[in-house]
Tab-separated table of C-alpha atoms in Angstrom:
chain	number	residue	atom	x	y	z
A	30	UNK	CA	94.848	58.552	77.465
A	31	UNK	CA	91.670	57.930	74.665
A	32	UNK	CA	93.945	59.924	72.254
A	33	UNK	CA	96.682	57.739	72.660
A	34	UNK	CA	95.024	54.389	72.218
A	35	UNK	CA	93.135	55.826	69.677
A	36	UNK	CA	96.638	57.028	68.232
A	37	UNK	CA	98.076	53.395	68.532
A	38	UNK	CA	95.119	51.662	67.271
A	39	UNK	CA	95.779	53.938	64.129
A	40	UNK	CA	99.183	53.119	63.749
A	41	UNK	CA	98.597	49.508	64.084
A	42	UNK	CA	95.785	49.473	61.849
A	43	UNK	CA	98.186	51.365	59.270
A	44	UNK	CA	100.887	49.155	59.563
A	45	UNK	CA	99.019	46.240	58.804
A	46	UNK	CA	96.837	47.138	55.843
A	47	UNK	CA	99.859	48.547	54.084
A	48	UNK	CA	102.171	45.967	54.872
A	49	UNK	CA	99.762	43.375	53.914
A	50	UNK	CA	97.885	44.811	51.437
A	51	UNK	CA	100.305	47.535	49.594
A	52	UNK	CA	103.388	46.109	50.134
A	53	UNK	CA	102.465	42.379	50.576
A	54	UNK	CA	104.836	41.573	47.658
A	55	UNK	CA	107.930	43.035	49.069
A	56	UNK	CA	110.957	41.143	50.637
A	57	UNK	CA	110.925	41.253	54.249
A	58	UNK	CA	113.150	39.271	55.690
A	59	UNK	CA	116.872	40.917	56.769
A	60	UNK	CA	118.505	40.404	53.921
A	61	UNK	CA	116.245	43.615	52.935
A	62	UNK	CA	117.124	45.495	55.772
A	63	UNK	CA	120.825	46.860	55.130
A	64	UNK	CA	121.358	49.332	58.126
A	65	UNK	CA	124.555	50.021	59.944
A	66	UNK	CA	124.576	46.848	61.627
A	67	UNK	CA	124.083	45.122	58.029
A	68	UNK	CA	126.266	47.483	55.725
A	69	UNK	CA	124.739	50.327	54.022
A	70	UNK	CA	122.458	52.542	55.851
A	71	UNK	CA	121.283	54.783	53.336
A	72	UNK	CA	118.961	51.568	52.194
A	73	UNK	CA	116.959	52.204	55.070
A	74	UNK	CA	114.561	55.380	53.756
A	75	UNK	CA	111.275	56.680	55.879
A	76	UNK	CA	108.289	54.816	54.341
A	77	UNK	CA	106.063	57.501	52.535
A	78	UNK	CA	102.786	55.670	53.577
A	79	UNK	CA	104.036	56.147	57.043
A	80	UNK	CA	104.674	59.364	56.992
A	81	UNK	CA	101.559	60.396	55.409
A	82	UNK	CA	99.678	58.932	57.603
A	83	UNK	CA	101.392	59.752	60.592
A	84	UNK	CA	100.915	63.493	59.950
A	85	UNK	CA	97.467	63.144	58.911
A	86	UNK	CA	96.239	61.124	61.912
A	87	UNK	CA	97.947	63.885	63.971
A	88	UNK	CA	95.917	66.569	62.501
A	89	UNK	CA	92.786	63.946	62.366
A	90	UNK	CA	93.115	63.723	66.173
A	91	UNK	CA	93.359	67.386	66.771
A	92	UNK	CA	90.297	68.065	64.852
A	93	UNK	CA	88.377	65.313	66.544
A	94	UNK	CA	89.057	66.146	70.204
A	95	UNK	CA	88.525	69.656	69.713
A	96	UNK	CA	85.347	69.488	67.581
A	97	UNK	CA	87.163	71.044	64.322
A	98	UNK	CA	84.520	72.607	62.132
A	99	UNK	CA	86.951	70.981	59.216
A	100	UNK	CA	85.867	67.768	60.109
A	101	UNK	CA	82.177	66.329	60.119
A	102	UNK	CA	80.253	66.087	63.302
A	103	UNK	CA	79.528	62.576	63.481
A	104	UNK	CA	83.657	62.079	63.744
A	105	UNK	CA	83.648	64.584	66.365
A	106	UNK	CA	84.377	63.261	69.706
A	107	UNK	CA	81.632	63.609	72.731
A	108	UNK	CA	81.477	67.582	73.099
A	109	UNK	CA	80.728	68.899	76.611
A	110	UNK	CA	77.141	69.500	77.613
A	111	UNK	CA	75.463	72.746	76.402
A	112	UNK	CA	72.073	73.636	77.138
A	113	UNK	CA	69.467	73.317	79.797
A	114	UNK	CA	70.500	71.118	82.610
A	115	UNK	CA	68.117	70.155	85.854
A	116	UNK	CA	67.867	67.963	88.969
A	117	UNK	CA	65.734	67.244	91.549
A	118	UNK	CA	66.693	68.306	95.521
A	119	UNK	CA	64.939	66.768	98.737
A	120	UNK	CA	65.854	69.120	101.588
A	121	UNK	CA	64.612	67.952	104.936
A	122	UNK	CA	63.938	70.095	108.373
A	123	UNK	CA	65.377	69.349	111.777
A	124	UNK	CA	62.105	67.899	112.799
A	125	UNK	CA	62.215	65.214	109.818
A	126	UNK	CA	60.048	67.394	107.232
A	127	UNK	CA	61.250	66.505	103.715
A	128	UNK	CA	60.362	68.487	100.784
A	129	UNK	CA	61.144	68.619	97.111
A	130	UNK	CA	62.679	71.411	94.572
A	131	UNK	CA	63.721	71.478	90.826
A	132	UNK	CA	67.043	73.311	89.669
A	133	UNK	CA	67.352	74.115	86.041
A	134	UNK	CA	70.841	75.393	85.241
A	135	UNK	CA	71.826	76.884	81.765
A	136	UNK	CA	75.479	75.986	80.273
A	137	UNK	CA	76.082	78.061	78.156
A	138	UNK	CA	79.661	79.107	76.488
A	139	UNK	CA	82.093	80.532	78.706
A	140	UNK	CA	82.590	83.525	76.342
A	141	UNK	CA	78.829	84.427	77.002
A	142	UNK	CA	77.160	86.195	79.327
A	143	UNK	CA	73.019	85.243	79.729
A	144	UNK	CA	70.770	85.069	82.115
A	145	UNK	CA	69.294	82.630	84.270
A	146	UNK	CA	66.371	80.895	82.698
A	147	UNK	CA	62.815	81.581	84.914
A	148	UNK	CA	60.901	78.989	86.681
A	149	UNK	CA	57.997	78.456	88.339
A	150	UNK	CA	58.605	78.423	92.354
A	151	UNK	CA	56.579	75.824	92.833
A	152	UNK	CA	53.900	74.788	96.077
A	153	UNK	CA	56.089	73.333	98.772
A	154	UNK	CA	58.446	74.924	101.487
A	155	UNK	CA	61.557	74.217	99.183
A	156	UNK	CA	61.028	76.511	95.853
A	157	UNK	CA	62.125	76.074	92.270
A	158	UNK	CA	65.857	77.357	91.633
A	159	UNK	CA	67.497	78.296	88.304
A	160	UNK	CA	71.265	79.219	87.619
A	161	UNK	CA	73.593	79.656	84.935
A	162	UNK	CA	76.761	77.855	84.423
A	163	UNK	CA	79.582	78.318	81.693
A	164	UNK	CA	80.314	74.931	80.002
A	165	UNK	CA	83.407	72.980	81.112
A	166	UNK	CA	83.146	74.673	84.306
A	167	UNK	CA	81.341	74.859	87.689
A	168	UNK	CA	79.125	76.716	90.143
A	169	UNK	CA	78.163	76.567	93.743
A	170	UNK	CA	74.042	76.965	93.986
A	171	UNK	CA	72.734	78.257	96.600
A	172	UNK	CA	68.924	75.894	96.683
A	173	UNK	CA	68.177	77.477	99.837
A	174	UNK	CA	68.327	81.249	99.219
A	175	UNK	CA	64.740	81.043	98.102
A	176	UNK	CA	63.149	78.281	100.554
A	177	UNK	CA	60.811	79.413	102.588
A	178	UNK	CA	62.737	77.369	105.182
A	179	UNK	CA	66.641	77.935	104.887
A	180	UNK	CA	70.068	77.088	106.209
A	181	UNK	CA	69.030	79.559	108.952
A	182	UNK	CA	66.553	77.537	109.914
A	183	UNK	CA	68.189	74.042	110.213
A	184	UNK	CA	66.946	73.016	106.604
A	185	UNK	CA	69.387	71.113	104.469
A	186	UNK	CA	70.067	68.904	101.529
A	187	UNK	CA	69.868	65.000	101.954
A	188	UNK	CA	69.162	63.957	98.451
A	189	UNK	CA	69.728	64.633	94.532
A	190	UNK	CA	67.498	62.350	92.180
A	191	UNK	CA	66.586	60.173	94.920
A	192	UNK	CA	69.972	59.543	95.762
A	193	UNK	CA	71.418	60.616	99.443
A	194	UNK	CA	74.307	62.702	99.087
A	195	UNK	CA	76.441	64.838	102.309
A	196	UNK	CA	79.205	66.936	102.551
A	197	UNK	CA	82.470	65.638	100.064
A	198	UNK	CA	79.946	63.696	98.246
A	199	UNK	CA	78.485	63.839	94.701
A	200	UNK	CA	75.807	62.163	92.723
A	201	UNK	CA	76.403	61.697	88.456
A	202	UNK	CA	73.227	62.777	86.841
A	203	UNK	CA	72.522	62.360	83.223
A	204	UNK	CA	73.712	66.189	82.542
A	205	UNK	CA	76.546	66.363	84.700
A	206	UNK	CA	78.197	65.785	88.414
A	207	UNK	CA	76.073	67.478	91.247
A	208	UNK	CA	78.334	67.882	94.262
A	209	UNK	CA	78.185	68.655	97.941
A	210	UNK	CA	80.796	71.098	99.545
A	211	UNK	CA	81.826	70.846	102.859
A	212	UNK	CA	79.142	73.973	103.972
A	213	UNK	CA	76.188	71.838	102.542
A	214	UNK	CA	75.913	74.103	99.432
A	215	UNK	CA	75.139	72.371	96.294
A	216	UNK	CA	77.908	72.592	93.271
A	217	UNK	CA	76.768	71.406	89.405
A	218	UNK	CA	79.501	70.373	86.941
A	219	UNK	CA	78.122	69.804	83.431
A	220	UNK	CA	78.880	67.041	81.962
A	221	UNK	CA	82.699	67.863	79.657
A	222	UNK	CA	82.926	64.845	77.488
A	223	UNK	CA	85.873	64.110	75.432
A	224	UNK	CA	86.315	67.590	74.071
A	225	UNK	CA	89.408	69.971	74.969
A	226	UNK	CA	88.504	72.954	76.019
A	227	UNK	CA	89.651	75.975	73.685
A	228	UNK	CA	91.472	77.593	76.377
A	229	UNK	CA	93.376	74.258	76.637
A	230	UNK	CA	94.014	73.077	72.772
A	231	UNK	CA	91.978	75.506	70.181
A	232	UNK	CA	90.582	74.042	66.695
A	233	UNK	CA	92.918	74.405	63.588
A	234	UNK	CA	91.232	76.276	62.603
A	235	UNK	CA	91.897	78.586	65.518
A	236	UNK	CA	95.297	78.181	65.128
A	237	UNK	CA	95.094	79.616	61.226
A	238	UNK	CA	93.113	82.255	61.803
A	239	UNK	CA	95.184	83.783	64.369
A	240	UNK	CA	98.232	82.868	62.373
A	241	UNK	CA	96.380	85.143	59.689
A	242	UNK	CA	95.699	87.886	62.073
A	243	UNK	CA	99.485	88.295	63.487
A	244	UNK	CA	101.001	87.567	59.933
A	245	UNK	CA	98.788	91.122	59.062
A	246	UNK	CA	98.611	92.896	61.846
A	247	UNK	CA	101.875	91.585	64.203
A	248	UNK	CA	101.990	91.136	67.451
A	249	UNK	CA	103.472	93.567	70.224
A	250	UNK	CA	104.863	95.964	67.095
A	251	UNK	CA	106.454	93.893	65.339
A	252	UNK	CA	105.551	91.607	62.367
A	253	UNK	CA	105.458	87.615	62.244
A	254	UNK	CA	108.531	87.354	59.714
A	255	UNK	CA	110.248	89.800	61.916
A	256	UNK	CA	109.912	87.579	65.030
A	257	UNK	CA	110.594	84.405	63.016
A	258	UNK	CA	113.670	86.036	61.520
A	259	UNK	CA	115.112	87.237	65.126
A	260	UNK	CA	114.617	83.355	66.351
A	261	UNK	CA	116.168	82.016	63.212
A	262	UNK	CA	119.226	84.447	63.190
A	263	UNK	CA	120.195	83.898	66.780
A	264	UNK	CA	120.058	80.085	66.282
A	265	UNK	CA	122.247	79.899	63.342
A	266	UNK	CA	124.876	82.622	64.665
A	267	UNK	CA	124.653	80.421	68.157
A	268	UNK	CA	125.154	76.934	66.272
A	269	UNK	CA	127.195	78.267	63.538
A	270	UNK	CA	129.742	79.539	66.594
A	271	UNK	CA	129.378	76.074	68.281
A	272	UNK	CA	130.300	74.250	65.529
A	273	UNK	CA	133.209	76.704	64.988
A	274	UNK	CA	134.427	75.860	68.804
A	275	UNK	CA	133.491	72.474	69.302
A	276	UNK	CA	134.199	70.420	65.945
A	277	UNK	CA	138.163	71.499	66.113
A	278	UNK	CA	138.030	70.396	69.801
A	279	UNK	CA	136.462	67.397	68.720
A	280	UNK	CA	139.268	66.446	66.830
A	281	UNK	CA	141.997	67.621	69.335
A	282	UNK	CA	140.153	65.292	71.940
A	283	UNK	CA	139.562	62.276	68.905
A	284	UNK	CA	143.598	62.390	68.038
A	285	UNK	CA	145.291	63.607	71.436
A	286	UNK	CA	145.677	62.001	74.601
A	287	UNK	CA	146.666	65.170	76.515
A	288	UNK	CA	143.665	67.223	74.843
A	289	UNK	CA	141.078	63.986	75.783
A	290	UNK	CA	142.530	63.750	79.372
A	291	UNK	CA	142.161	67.988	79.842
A	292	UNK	CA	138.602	68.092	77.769
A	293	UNK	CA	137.148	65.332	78.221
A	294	UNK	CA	136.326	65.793	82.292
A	295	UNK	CA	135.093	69.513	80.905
A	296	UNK	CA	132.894	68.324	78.311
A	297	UNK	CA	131.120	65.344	79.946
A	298	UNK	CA	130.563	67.308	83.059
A	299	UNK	CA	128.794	70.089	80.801
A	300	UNK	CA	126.855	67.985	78.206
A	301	UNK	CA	124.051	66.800	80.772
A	302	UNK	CA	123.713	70.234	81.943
A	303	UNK	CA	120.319	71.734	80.768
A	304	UNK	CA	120.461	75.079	78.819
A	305	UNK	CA	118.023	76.301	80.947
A	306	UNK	CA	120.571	76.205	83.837
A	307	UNK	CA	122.558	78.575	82.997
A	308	UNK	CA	120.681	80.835	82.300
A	309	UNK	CA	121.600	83.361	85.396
A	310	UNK	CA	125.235	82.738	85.047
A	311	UNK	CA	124.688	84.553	81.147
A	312	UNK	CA	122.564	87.407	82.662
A	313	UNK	CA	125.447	87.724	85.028
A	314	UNK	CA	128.607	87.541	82.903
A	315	UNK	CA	126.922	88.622	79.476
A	316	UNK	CA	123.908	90.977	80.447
A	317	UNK	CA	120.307	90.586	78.870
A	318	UNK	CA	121.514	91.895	75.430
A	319	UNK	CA	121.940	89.659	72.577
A	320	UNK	CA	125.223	88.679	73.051
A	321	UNK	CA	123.807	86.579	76.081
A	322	UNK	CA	120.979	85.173	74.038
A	323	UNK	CA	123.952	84.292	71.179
A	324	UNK	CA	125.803	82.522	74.147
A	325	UNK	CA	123.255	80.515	75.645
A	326	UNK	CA	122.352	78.942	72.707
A	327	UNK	CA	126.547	78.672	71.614
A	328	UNK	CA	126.674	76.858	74.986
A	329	UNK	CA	124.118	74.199	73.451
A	330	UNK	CA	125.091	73.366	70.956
A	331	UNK	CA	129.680	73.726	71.750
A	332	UNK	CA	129.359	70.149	73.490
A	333	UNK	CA	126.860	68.223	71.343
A	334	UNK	CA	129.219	69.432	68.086
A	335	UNK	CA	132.381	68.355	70.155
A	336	UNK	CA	131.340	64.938	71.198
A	337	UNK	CA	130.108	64.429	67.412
A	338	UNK	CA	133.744	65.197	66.050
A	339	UNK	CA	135.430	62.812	68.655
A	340	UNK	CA	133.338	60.357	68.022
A	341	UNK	CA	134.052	60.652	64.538
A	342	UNK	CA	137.806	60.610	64.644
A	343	UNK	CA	137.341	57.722	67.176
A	344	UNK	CA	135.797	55.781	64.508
A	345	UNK	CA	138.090	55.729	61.900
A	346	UNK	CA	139.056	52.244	60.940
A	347	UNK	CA	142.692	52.199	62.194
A	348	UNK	CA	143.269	49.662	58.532
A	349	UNK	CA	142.616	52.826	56.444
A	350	UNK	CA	145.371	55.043	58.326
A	351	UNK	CA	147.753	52.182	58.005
A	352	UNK	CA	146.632	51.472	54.702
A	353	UNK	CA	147.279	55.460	54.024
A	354	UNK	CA	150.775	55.471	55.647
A	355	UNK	CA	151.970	52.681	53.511
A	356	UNK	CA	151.292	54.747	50.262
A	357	UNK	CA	153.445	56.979	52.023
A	358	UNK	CA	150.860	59.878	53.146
A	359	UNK	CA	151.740	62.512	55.175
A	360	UNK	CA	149.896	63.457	58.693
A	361	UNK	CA	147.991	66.820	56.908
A	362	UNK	CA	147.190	64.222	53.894
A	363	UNK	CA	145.342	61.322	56.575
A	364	UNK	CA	143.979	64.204	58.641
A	365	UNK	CA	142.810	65.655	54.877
A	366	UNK	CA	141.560	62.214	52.777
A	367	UNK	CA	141.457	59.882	55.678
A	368	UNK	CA	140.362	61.521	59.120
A	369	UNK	CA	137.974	64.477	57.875
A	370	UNK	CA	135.906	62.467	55.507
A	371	UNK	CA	135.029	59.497	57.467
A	372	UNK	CA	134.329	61.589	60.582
A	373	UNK	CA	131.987	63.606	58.728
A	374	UNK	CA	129.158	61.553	58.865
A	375	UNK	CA	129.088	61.917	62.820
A	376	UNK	CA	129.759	65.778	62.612
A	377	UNK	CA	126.675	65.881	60.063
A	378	UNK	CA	124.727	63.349	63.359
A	379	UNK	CA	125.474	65.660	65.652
A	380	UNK	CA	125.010	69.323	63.791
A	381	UNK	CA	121.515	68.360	62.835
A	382	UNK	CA	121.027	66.940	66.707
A	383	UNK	CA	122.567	70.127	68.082
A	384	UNK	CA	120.288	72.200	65.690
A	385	UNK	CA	117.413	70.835	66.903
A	386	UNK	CA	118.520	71.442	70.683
A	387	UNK	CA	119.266	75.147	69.602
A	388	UNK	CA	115.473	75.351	68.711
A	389	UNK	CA	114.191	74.136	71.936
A	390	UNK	CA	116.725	76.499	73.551
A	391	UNK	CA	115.613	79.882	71.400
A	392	UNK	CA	112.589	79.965	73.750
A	393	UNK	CA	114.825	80.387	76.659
A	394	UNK	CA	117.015	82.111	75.276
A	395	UNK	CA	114.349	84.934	74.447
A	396	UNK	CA	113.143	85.042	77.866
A	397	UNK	CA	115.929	87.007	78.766
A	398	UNK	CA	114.384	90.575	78.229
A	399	UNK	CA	113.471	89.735	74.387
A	400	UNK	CA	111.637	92.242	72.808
A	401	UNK	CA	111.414	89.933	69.391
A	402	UNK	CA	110.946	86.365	68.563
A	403	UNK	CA	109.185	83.522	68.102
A	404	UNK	CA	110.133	82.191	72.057
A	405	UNK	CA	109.167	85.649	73.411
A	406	UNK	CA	105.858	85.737	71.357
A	407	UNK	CA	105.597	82.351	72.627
A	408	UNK	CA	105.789	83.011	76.131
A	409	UNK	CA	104.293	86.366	76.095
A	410	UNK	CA	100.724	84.288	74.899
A	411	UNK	CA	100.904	81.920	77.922
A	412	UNK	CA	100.823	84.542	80.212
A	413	UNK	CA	97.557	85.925	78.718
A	414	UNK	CA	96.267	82.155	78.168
A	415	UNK	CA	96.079	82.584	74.195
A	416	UNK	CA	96.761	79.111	73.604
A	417	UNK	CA	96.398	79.303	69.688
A	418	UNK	CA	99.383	81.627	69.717
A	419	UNK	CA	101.467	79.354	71.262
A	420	UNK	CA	100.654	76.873	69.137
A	421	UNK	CA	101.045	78.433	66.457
A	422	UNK	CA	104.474	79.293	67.668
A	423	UNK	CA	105.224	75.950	68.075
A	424	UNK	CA	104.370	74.747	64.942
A	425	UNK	CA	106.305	77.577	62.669
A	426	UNK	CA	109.388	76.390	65.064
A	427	UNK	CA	108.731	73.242	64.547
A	428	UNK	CA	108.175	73.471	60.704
A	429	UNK	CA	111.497	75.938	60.118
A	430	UNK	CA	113.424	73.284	62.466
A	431	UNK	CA	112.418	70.743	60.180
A	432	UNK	CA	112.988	72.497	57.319
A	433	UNK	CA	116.866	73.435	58.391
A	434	UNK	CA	116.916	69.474	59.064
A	435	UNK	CA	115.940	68.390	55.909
A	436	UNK	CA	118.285	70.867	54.225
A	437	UNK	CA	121.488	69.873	56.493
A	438	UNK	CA	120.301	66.140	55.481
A	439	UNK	CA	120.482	67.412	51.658
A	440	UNK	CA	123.829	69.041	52.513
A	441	UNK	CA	124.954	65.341	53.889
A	442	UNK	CA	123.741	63.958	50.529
A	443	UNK	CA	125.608	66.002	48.686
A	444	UNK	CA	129.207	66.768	50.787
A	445	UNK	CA	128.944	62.947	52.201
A	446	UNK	CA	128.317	60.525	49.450
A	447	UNK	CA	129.985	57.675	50.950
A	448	UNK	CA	128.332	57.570	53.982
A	449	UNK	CA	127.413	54.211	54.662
A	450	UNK	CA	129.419	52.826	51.761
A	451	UNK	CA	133.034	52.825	52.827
């Protein structure tokens, strides 16, 4: 949750210094604002500043929460504890006989092994104990195992710092949580602060190194551009197939009755359906080749691509086909000047949409028996808990599905220059 306001504070603070200070002297009332309710949308462009310092306060946050070695300490948010650790035990005997014991624990990082620090025993019945915990974990100490008087013997904790504490309960010390289980054995939790854990969300810096490693040295005998390349080629043969099916149905359902009435039940029922669901039906029918990898993600993107064309052909102004027929046009010429080019925009809508849905599909796609791609490499990692590879995954899928965006927005630019202006 502290990410999050501390994301929204940013974006607030952003908005207003730029808007007030940078842009101060712009118009901003609606008369500025010509989107598709006002007339032209292609006057409403993504505000650099924005975007600069969306992506920036992204990577700002990463590097603060995970105590990025790119970033300088005093920005770094509270780390866990690491170091020595100690509190104070009163253990009391059946007959009322209290006595006092130190524990000193060492937290030290879970990828090291060391030993418990020595201390002295002490002079009363309850002796001196030392232990080792890893840092954002725990550990159950045993305080008695040493006493001269143990659980044997009806001894038990009643107190940590001064404070009572029983089975379920815990008392906060200045290092960490000290704990009570239900057996009356004593369980230390240092302190984690604001910090992620690697295991959890690694550093950038991490992330790069590892994307260095596998972009040398592969990963499961193949190499990174060979994984990336698998991903990207079933995608595009999956979408490109797609659009092939579902923009001509499109249009059958956008100018037919007959085709809407038989389609239309088949193509809502199937458009909420999740990818993920079928995929047993494609082991079934198509086997765990890549024909059923090329069909799962043909299946996600068929309806998004023929609900884009309908609605296109549904939106044709009705005044330009009449407008066309009294100049005497034939049907091929209004399907050809009319139709096609002022449906387009909603194709391009939904190809870039159904692109993007083919991406988050490749990843299931590839759990089918994959022996390449980015999805398998993905989930491959998670099983081992490598976190940075899965980032890293994510981000190289995330970067090529937003470079395929930007270039089918390009494409739109250039085959759709009247979008928004007729």
């Amino acid at each position: 949750m502290i990410p999050f306001l501390i994301y929204a504070a940013i974006f607030i603070g952003s908005f207003m210094i730029v808007t007030r200070v940078v842009r101060r002297a712009a118009r901003s009332d609606f008369t500025a604002l010509k989107t598709v309710t006002f007339g032209d949308e292609s006057a409403v462009v993504s505000d650099r500043w924005a975007s600069v310092i969306s992506v920036v306060s992204i990577f700002f946050l990463w590097g603060v929460f995970t105590g990025s070695a790119l970033l300088p300490s005093f920005l770094h948010a509270p780390g866990p504890f690491r170091g020595e650790a100690s509190f104070d035990y009163t253990a009391q005997l059946p007959d009322g006989t209290r006595d006092d014991a130190t524990v000193t624990v060492l937290v030290h990082p879970v990828d090291q092994t060391v030993a418990a620090p020595e201390v002295e025993p002490g002079e009363g019945w309850a002796r001196n104990d030392s232990a080792t915990v890893g840092m954002w974990r725990s550990g159950l100490i045993r305080v008695d195992r040493n006493d001269e008087f143990g659980r044997d013997a009806g001894a038990k904790v009643v107190a940590v710092n001064g404070e009572p504490i029983g089975p379920g309960k815990s008392v906060e010390t200045r290092f960490g949580r000290v704990g009570m289980s239900p057996k009356g054995t004593l369980n230390f939790e240092p302190a984690k602060g604001w910090q992620m854990e690697p295991i959890w969300l690694p550093s950038p810096e991490a992330v790069v190194v590892r994307l260095g490693e596998i972009a040398n040295a592969g990963f499961r005998g193949s190499t990174l551009w060979e994984h990336l390349g698998y991903s990207l080629f079933r995608v595009v043969v999956g979408f490109f197939f797609g659009a092939l099916v579902g923009i001509p149905l499109g249009y059958a359902m956008g100018l037919s009755n007959w085709f809407r009435g038989w389609f239309d039940p088949i193509v809502e029922f199937m458009r909420p359906v999740p990818p993920l669901a079928l995929i047993p039906l494609v082991i079934i029918w198509a086997g765990i080749g890549e024909t059923g990898k090329i069909i799962l993600l043909f299946l996600a993107a068929l309806w998004i691509m023929a609900i884009a064309a309908r609605s296109g052909v549904s939106g044709v102004a009705i005044s330009k086909v009449h407008a066309a027929y009294s100049l005497g046009a034939s049907k091929w010429q209004i399907m050809r000047h009319v139709i096609m080019p002022n449906s387009l925009p909603e194709i391009f809508t939904g190809a870039r949409v159904a692109m993007g849905v083919c991406w988050g599909t490749v990843v299931a796609a590839e759990l089918v028996a994959a022996e390449k791609g980015a999805g398998m490499m993905i989930m491959v990692a998670s099983k081992f808990q490598n976190t940075d590879i899965v980032i890293m995954g994510i981000i190289l899928i995330g970067v090529i599905g937003f470079g395929i965006d930007m270039l089918m927005r390009w494409a739109e630019r250039i085959l759709v220059p009247w979008k928004g202006k007729v």
